[in-house]
Amino acid sequence: MTFADPMATDLEQSRTRILEVAERHFRRFGYHKTSVADIAAELGMSRANIYRFFPSRTAINSSVCGLVVQEVAEIALAIARTDAPASKKLADLLVAIHRHSTRRLAEDKPMHELLVAAMDGSWATINAHNEDILAILKALVREGLQTGEFKVENADKAARGIITAFLPFFHPVLIEQRVQEGEDTAAVHAQISFIMKALGTSDRHAAPSLKGIRASGVLPLQRKDRP
């Protein structure tokens, strides 16, 4: 029988507590307005003690970013594991990622800004997340090839092409631009249709997947005034 190392467990619990407080402050005040001293004060720690668990403020930012994007990865993985046809799962996945991104902008702007910084700075956590999503897409394309739904020569290249084609609909900076310009569901639907056709299949599963996006309220129906 093996036993957990009490010291390792304590360290992990302390890291988790620090991240929970950091995430709460980031959501309330924004990551750029939250200092290590703020986090330490709520935990009853010194700044030096925080740095025992995280080597830098950047490491805290990156770790919180990892928690945020983990939500998206879990949604994507859950969709990929359903029993639906690969083409429907792909459409559902793209819609879900887009919906989650636009909802974050509307309802959780501080975390949206954190992801903008992560993308601009090419943080390790965001790069790892992008690789996770790419791996899920590759698996879906391979599945579609096996069932005869997709007709492409290289699944890996096709998956990268999907990301490139759908980038304007999930990249935080591009999402913000589209929302400011008054995006509607037609553009999302058209792009998913384009991706399906490029994969050699019809977009018959895309339309049902897109139902309810406008009803969810995550996309504006009219052009917003720029600040």
mmCIF file of C-alpha atoms in Angstrom:
data_model
loop_
_atom_site.group_PDB
_atom_site.id
_atom_site.type_symbol
_atom_site.label_atom_id
_atom_site.label_comp_id
_atom_site.label_asym_id
_atom_site.label_seq_id
_atom_site.Cartn_x
_atom_site.Cartn_y
_atom_site.Cartn_z
ATOM 1 C CA MET A 1 0.000 0.000 0.000
ATOM 2 C CA THR A 2 1.287 3.443 -0.894
ATOM 3 C CA PHE A 3 0.574 6.637 1.003
ATOM 4 C CA ALA A 4 0.395 10.214 -0.247
ATOM 5 C CA ASP A 5 3.244 12.460 0.765
ATOM 6 C CA PRO A 6 1.723 14.870 3.353
ATOM 7 C CA MET A 7 4.157 17.627 2.393
ATOM 8 C CA ALA A 8 3.318 17.317 -1.293
ATOM 9 C CA THR A 9 -0.397 17.354 -0.454
ATOM 10 C CA ASP A 10 -0.001 20.507 1.655
ATOM 11 C CA LEU A 11 1.929 22.209 -1.143
ATOM 12 C CA GLU A 12 -0.759 21.376 -3.681
ATOM 13 C CA GLN A 13 -3.516 22.580 -1.366
ATOM 14 C CA SER A 14 -1.671 25.848 -0.818
ATOM 15 C CA ARG A 15 -1.216 26.335 -4.566
ATOM 16 C CA THR A 16 -4.908 25.645 -5.103
ATOM 17 C CA ARG A 17 -5.921 28.181 -2.442
ATOM 18 C CA ILE A 18 -3.661 30.823 -3.961
ATOM 19 C CA LEU A 19 -5.123 30.237 -7.422
ATOM 20 C CA GLU A 20 -8.688 30.342 -6.111
ATOM 21 C CA VAL A 21 -8.083 33.733 -4.513
ATOM 22 C CA ALA A 22 -6.181 35.008 -7.537
ATOM 23 C CA GLU A 23 -8.972 33.934 -9.881
ATOM 24 C CA ARG A 24 -11.589 35.603 -7.691
ATOM 25 C CA HIS A 25 -9.614 38.870 -7.647
ATOM 26 C CA PHE A 26 -8.967 38.677 -11.390
ATOM 27 C CA ARG A 27 -12.684 38.279 -12.098
ATOM 28 C CA ARG A 28 -13.603 41.133 -9.769
ATOM 29 C CA PHE A 29 -10.849 43.670 -10.453
ATOM 30 C CA GLY A 30 -8.950 42.386 -13.494
ATOM 31 C CA TYR A 31 -5.598 40.617 -13.552
ATOM 32 C CA HIS A 32 -3.660 43.833 -14.206
ATOM 33 C CA LYS A 33 -5.192 45.509 -11.120
ATOM 34 C CA THR A 34 -4.523 42.572 -8.807
ATOM 35 C CA SER A 35 -1.173 42.522 -7.030
ATOM 36 C CA VAL A 36 0.575 39.647 -5.317
ATOM 37 C CA ALA A 37 0.145 41.671 -2.110
ATOM 38 C CA ASP A 38 -3.650 41.646 -2.625
ATOM 39 C CA ILE A 39 -3.649 37.868 -2.951
ATOM 40 C CA ALA A 40 -1.352 37.423 0.037
ATOM 41 C CA ALA A 41 -3.446 39.731 2.226
ATOM 42 C CA GLU A 42 -6.648 37.753 1.663
ATOM 43 C CA LEU A 43 -4.831 34.515 2.448
ATOM 44 C CA GLY A 44 -3.099 35.933 5.519
ATOM 45 C CA MET A 45 0.287 35.264 3.929
ATOM 46 C CA SER A 46 3.303 37.371 3.127
ATOM 47 C CA ARG A 47 4.254 38.130 -0.472
ATOM 48 C CA ALA A 48 7.394 36.082 0.068
ATOM 49 C CA ASN A 49 5.287 33.092 1.042
ATOM 50 C CA ILE A 50 3.305 33.344 -2.203
ATOM 51 C CA TYR A 51 6.560 33.134 -4.115
ATOM 52 C CA ARG A 52 7.333 29.832 -2.410
ATOM 53 C CA PHE A 53 4.574 28.316 -4.550
ATOM 54 C CA PHE A 54 4.825 30.424 -7.695
ATOM 55 C CA PRO A 55 8.159 31.719 -8.988
ATOM 56 C CA SER A 56 6.674 34.937 -10.371
ATOM 57 C CA ARG A 57 3.530 36.988 -10.849
ATOM 58 C CA THR A 58 3.566 35.809 -14.464
ATOM 59 C CA ALA A 59 3.338 32.218 -13.261
ATOM 60 C CA ILE A 60 0.178 33.070 -11.294
ATOM 61 C CA ASN A 61 -1.357 34.782 -14.325
ATOM 62 C CA SER A 62 -0.543 31.800 -16.501
ATOM 63 C CA SER A 63 -1.946 29.289 -14.019
ATOM 64 C CA VAL A 64 -5.235 31.175 -13.699
ATOM 65 C CA CYS A 65 -5.390 31.343 -17.483
ATOM 66 C CA GLY A 66 -5.003 27.575 -17.502
ATOM 67 C CA LEU A 67 -8.055 27.219 -15.274
ATOM 68 C CA VAL A 68 -10.122 29.420 -17.594
ATOM 69 C CA VAL A 69 -9.264 27.602 -20.819
ATOM 70 C CA GLN A 70 -9.693 24.241 -19.125
ATOM 71 C CA GLU A 71 -13.444 24.917 -19.162
ATOM 72 C CA VAL A 72 -13.366 25.142 -22.964
ATOM 73 C CA ALA A 73 -11.257 22.009 -23.333
ATOM 74 C CA GLU A 74 -13.657 20.042 -21.128
ATOM 75 C CA ILE A 75 -16.643 21.187 -23.197
ATOM 76 C CA ALA A 76 -14.880 20.229 -26.428
ATOM 77 C CA LEU A 77 -13.860 16.835 -25.076
ATOM 78 C CA ALA A 78 -17.379 16.100 -23.826
ATOM 79 C CA ILE A 79 -18.797 16.831 -27.290
ATOM 80 C CA ALA A 80 -16.117 14.704 -28.988
ATOM 81 C CA ARG A 81 -17.007 11.741 -26.769
ATOM 82 C CA THR A 82 -20.701 11.670 -27.699
ATOM 83 C CA ASP A 83 -22.125 9.031 -30.045
ATOM 84 C CA ALA A 84 -23.135 11.535 -32.729
ATOM 85 C CA PRO A 85 -21.653 11.434 -36.254
ATOM 86 C CA ALA A 86 -18.239 13.077 -36.547
ATOM 87 C CA SER A 87 -19.611 15.874 -38.735
ATOM 88 C CA LYS A 88 -22.261 16.777 -36.172
ATOM 89 C CA LYS A 89 -19.746 16.647 -33.331
ATOM 90 C CA LEU A 90 -17.443 18.961 -35.256
ATOM 91 C CA ALA A 91 -20.246 21.466 -35.894
ATOM 92 C CA ASP A 92 -21.373 21.248 -32.271
ATOM 93 C CA LEU A 93 -17.810 21.755 -31.053
ATOM 94 C CA LEU A 94 -17.216 24.843 -33.187
ATOM 95 C CA VAL A 95 -20.530 26.364 -32.130
ATOM 96 C CA ALA A 96 -19.760 25.665 -28.463
ATOM 97 C CA ILE A 97 -16.315 27.253 -28.639
ATOM 98 C CA HIS A 98 -17.721 30.314 -30.365
ATOM 99 C CA ARG A 99 -20.595 30.602 -27.915
ATOM 100 C CA HIS A 100 -18.291 30.233 -24.916
ATOM 101 C CA SER A 101 -15.928 32.893 -26.276
ATOM 102 C CA THR A 102 -18.678 35.434 -26.929
ATOM 103 C CA ARG A 103 -20.326 34.757 -23.582
ATOM 104 C CA ARG A 104 -17.014 35.304 -21.779
ATOM 105 C CA LEU A 105 -16.637 38.669 -23.505
ATOM 106 C CA ALA A 106 -20.168 39.702 -22.519
ATOM 107 C CA GLU A 107 -20.274 38.311 -18.988
ATOM 108 C CA ASP A 108 -16.672 37.937 -17.814
ATOM 109 C CA LYS A 109 -14.671 40.744 -19.428
ATOM 110 C CA PRO A 110 -11.737 40.545 -16.958
ATOM 111 C CA MET A 111 -11.079 36.939 -17.948
ATOM 112 C CA HIS A 112 -11.495 37.841 -21.605
ATOM 113 C CA GLU A 113 -8.753 40.441 -21.131
ATOM 114 C CA LEU A 114 -6.562 37.828 -19.446
ATOM 115 C CA LEU A 115 -6.903 35.574 -22.493
ATOM 116 C CA VAL A 116 -6.076 38.478 -24.799
ATOM 117 C CA ALA A 117 -2.831 38.985 -22.876
ATOM 118 C CA ALA A 118 -2.137 35.241 -22.971
ATOM 119 C CA MET A 119 -2.617 35.071 -26.736
ATOM 120 C CA ASP A 120 -0.567 38.203 -27.349
ATOM 121 C CA GLY A 121 2.224 36.927 -25.102
ATOM 122 C CA SER A 122 2.028 33.330 -26.340
ATOM 123 C CA TRP A 123 1.861 32.016 -22.769
ATOM 124 C CA ALA A 124 2.672 28.338 -22.281
ATOM 125 C CA THR A 125 -0.779 27.565 -20.879
ATOM 126 C CA ILE A 126 -2.600 29.016 -23.894
ATOM 127 C CA ASN A 127 -0.244 27.209 -26.269
ATOM 128 C CA ALA A 128 -0.896 23.924 -24.445
ATOM 129 C CA HIS A 129 -4.644 24.567 -24.634
ATOM 130 C CA ASN A 130 -4.450 25.220 -28.365
ATOM 131 C CA GLU A 131 -2.607 21.931 -28.808
ATOM 132 C CA ASP A 132 -5.323 20.144 -26.797
ATOM 133 C CA ILE A 133 -8.051 21.552 -29.043
ATOM 134 C CA LEU A 134 -6.004 20.660 -32.120
ATOM 135 C CA ALA A 135 -5.659 17.071 -30.882
ATOM 136 C CA ILE A 136 -9.439 16.820 -30.416
ATOM 137 C CA LEU A 137 -10.033 18.153 -33.916
ATOM 138 C CA LYS A 138 -7.527 15.712 -35.404
ATOM 139 C CA ALA A 139 -9.316 12.834 -33.708
ATOM 140 C CA LEU A 140 -12.681 14.018 -35.051
ATOM 141 C CA VAL A 141 -11.354 14.335 -38.603
ATOM 142 C CA ARG A 142 -9.850 10.839 -38.413
ATOM 143 C CA GLU A 143 -13.155 9.519 -37.127
ATOM 144 C CA GLY A 144 -14.971 11.197 -39.999
ATOM 145 C CA LEU A 145 -12.546 9.655 -42.469
ATOM 146 C CA GLN A 146 -13.138 6.202 -41.031
ATOM 147 C CA THR A 147 -16.925 6.556 -41.301
ATOM 148 C CA GLY A 148 -16.717 8.052 -44.784
ATOM 149 C CA GLU A 149 -18.164 11.406 -43.730
ATOM 150 C CA PHE A 150 -15.004 13.346 -44.552
ATOM 151 C CA LYS A 151 -12.898 13.107 -47.685
ATOM 152 C CA VAL A 152 -9.489 14.665 -47.083
ATOM 153 C CA GLU A 153 -6.007 13.259 -47.598
ATOM 154 C CA ASN A 154 -4.356 14.402 -44.383
ATOM 155 C CA ALA A 155 -6.272 14.595 -41.088
ATOM 156 C CA ASP A 156 -3.595 16.637 -39.321
ATOM 157 C CA LYS A 157 -3.471 19.288 -42.042
ATOM 158 C CA ALA A 158 -7.274 19.358 -42.178
ATOM 159 C CA ALA A 159 -7.496 19.938 -38.405
ATOM 160 C CA ARG A 160 -5.039 22.837 -38.616
ATOM 161 C CA GLY A 161 -7.047 24.229 -41.506
ATOM 162 C CA ILE A 162 -10.209 24.115 -39.382
ATOM 163 C CA ILE A 163 -8.510 26.170 -36.672
ATOM 164 C CA THR A 164 -7.237 28.707 -39.190
ATOM 165 C CA ALA A 165 -10.628 29.023 -40.875
ATOM 166 C CA PHE A 166 -12.516 29.385 -37.587
ATOM 167 C CA LEU A 167 -9.956 31.651 -35.870
ATOM 168 C CA PRO A 168 -12.064 34.845 -36.243
ATOM 169 C CA PHE A 169 -14.841 33.154 -34.278
ATOM 170 C CA PHE A 170 -12.901 32.190 -31.155
ATOM 171 C CA HIS A 171 -9.717 34.291 -30.928
ATOM 172 C CA PRO A 172 -10.451 36.809 -28.119
ATOM 173 C CA VAL A 173 -9.224 39.861 -30.033
ATOM 174 C CA LEU A 174 -11.079 38.935 -33.219
ATOM 175 C CA ILE A 175 -14.223 37.990 -31.291
ATOM 176 C CA GLU A 176 -14.256 41.440 -29.696
ATOM 177 C CA GLN A 177 -13.930 43.095 -33.095
ATOM 178 C CA ARG A 178 -16.764 41.025 -34.539
ATOM 179 C CA VAL A 179 -19.064 41.759 -31.606
ATOM 180 C CA GLN A 180 -18.353 45.485 -31.855
ATOM 181 C CA GLU A 181 -19.272 45.327 -35.536
ATOM 182 C CA GLY A 182 -22.579 43.651 -34.727
ATOM 183 C CA GLU A 183 -21.943 40.032 -35.684
ATOM 184 C CA ASP A 184 -24.934 37.783 -36.340
ATOM 185 C CA THR A 185 -25.248 34.019 -36.617
ATOM 186 C CA ALA A 186 -25.153 34.055 -40.416
ATOM 187 C CA ALA A 187 -21.381 34.514 -40.435
ATOM 188 C CA VAL A 188 -20.847 31.610 -38.023
ATOM 189 C CA HIS A 189 -23.154 29.385 -40.042
ATOM 190 C CA ALA A 190 -21.480 30.327 -43.318
ATOM 191 C CA GLN A 191 -18.021 29.570 -41.966
ATOM 192 C CA ILE A 192 -19.033 26.192 -40.578
ATOM 193 C CA SER A 193 -20.673 25.382 -43.930
ATOM 194 C CA PHE A 194 -17.420 26.347 -45.658
ATOM 195 C CA ILE A 195 -15.420 24.076 -43.333
ATOM 196 C CA MET A 196 -17.804 21.158 -43.891
ATOM 197 C CA LYS A 197 -17.580 21.516 -47.659
ATOM 198 C CA ALA A 198 -13.782 21.695 -47.461
ATOM 199 C CA LEU A 199 -13.863 18.401 -45.570
ATOM 200 C CA GLY A 200 -15.936 16.878 -48.350
ATOM 201 C CA THR A 201 -19.226 16.623 -46.503
ATOM 202 C CA SER A 202 -22.480 18.567 -46.390
ATOM 203 C CA ASP A 203 -23.337 21.043 -43.644
ATOM 204 C CA ARG A 204 -26.642 19.323 -42.804
ATOM 205 C CA HIS A 205 -25.548 18.976 -39.162
ATOM 206 C CA ALA A 206 -24.420 22.586 -38.820
ATOM 207 C CA ALA A 207 -27.872 24.212 -38.955
ATOM 208 C CA PRO A 208 -29.303 22.277 -35.974
ATOM 209 C CA SER A 209 -26.124 22.975 -34.009
ATOM 210 C CA LEU A 210 -26.465 26.696 -34.586
ATOM 211 C CA LYS A 211 -30.056 26.859 -33.369
ATOM 212 C CA GLY A 212 -30.445 28.916 -30.261
ATOM 213 C CA ILE A 213 -27.278 31.009 -30.532
ATOM 214 C CA ARG A 214 -29.297 34.174 -31.091
ATOM 215 C CA ALA A 215 -31.757 33.111 -28.401
ATOM 216 C CA SER A 216 -28.920 32.651 -25.918
ATOM 217 C CA GLY A 217 -28.205 36.377 -26.090
ATOM 218 C CA VAL A 218 -24.452 35.990 -26.492
ATOM 219 C CA LEU A 219 -24.435 37.708 -29.866
ATOM 220 C CA PRO A 220 -25.662 41.278 -30.253
ATOM 221 C CA LEU A 221 -28.507 41.809 -32.705
ATOM 222 C CA GLN A 222 -27.545 45.377 -33.483
ATOM 223 C CA ARG A 223 -24.303 47.217 -33.991
ATOM 224 C CA LYS A 224 -22.803 48.514 -30.764
ATOM 225 C CA ASP A 225 -21.402 52.011 -30.571
ATOM 226 C CA ARG A 226 -17.674 52.050 -30.279
ATOM 227 C CA PRO A 227 -16.274 53.668 -27.149
#
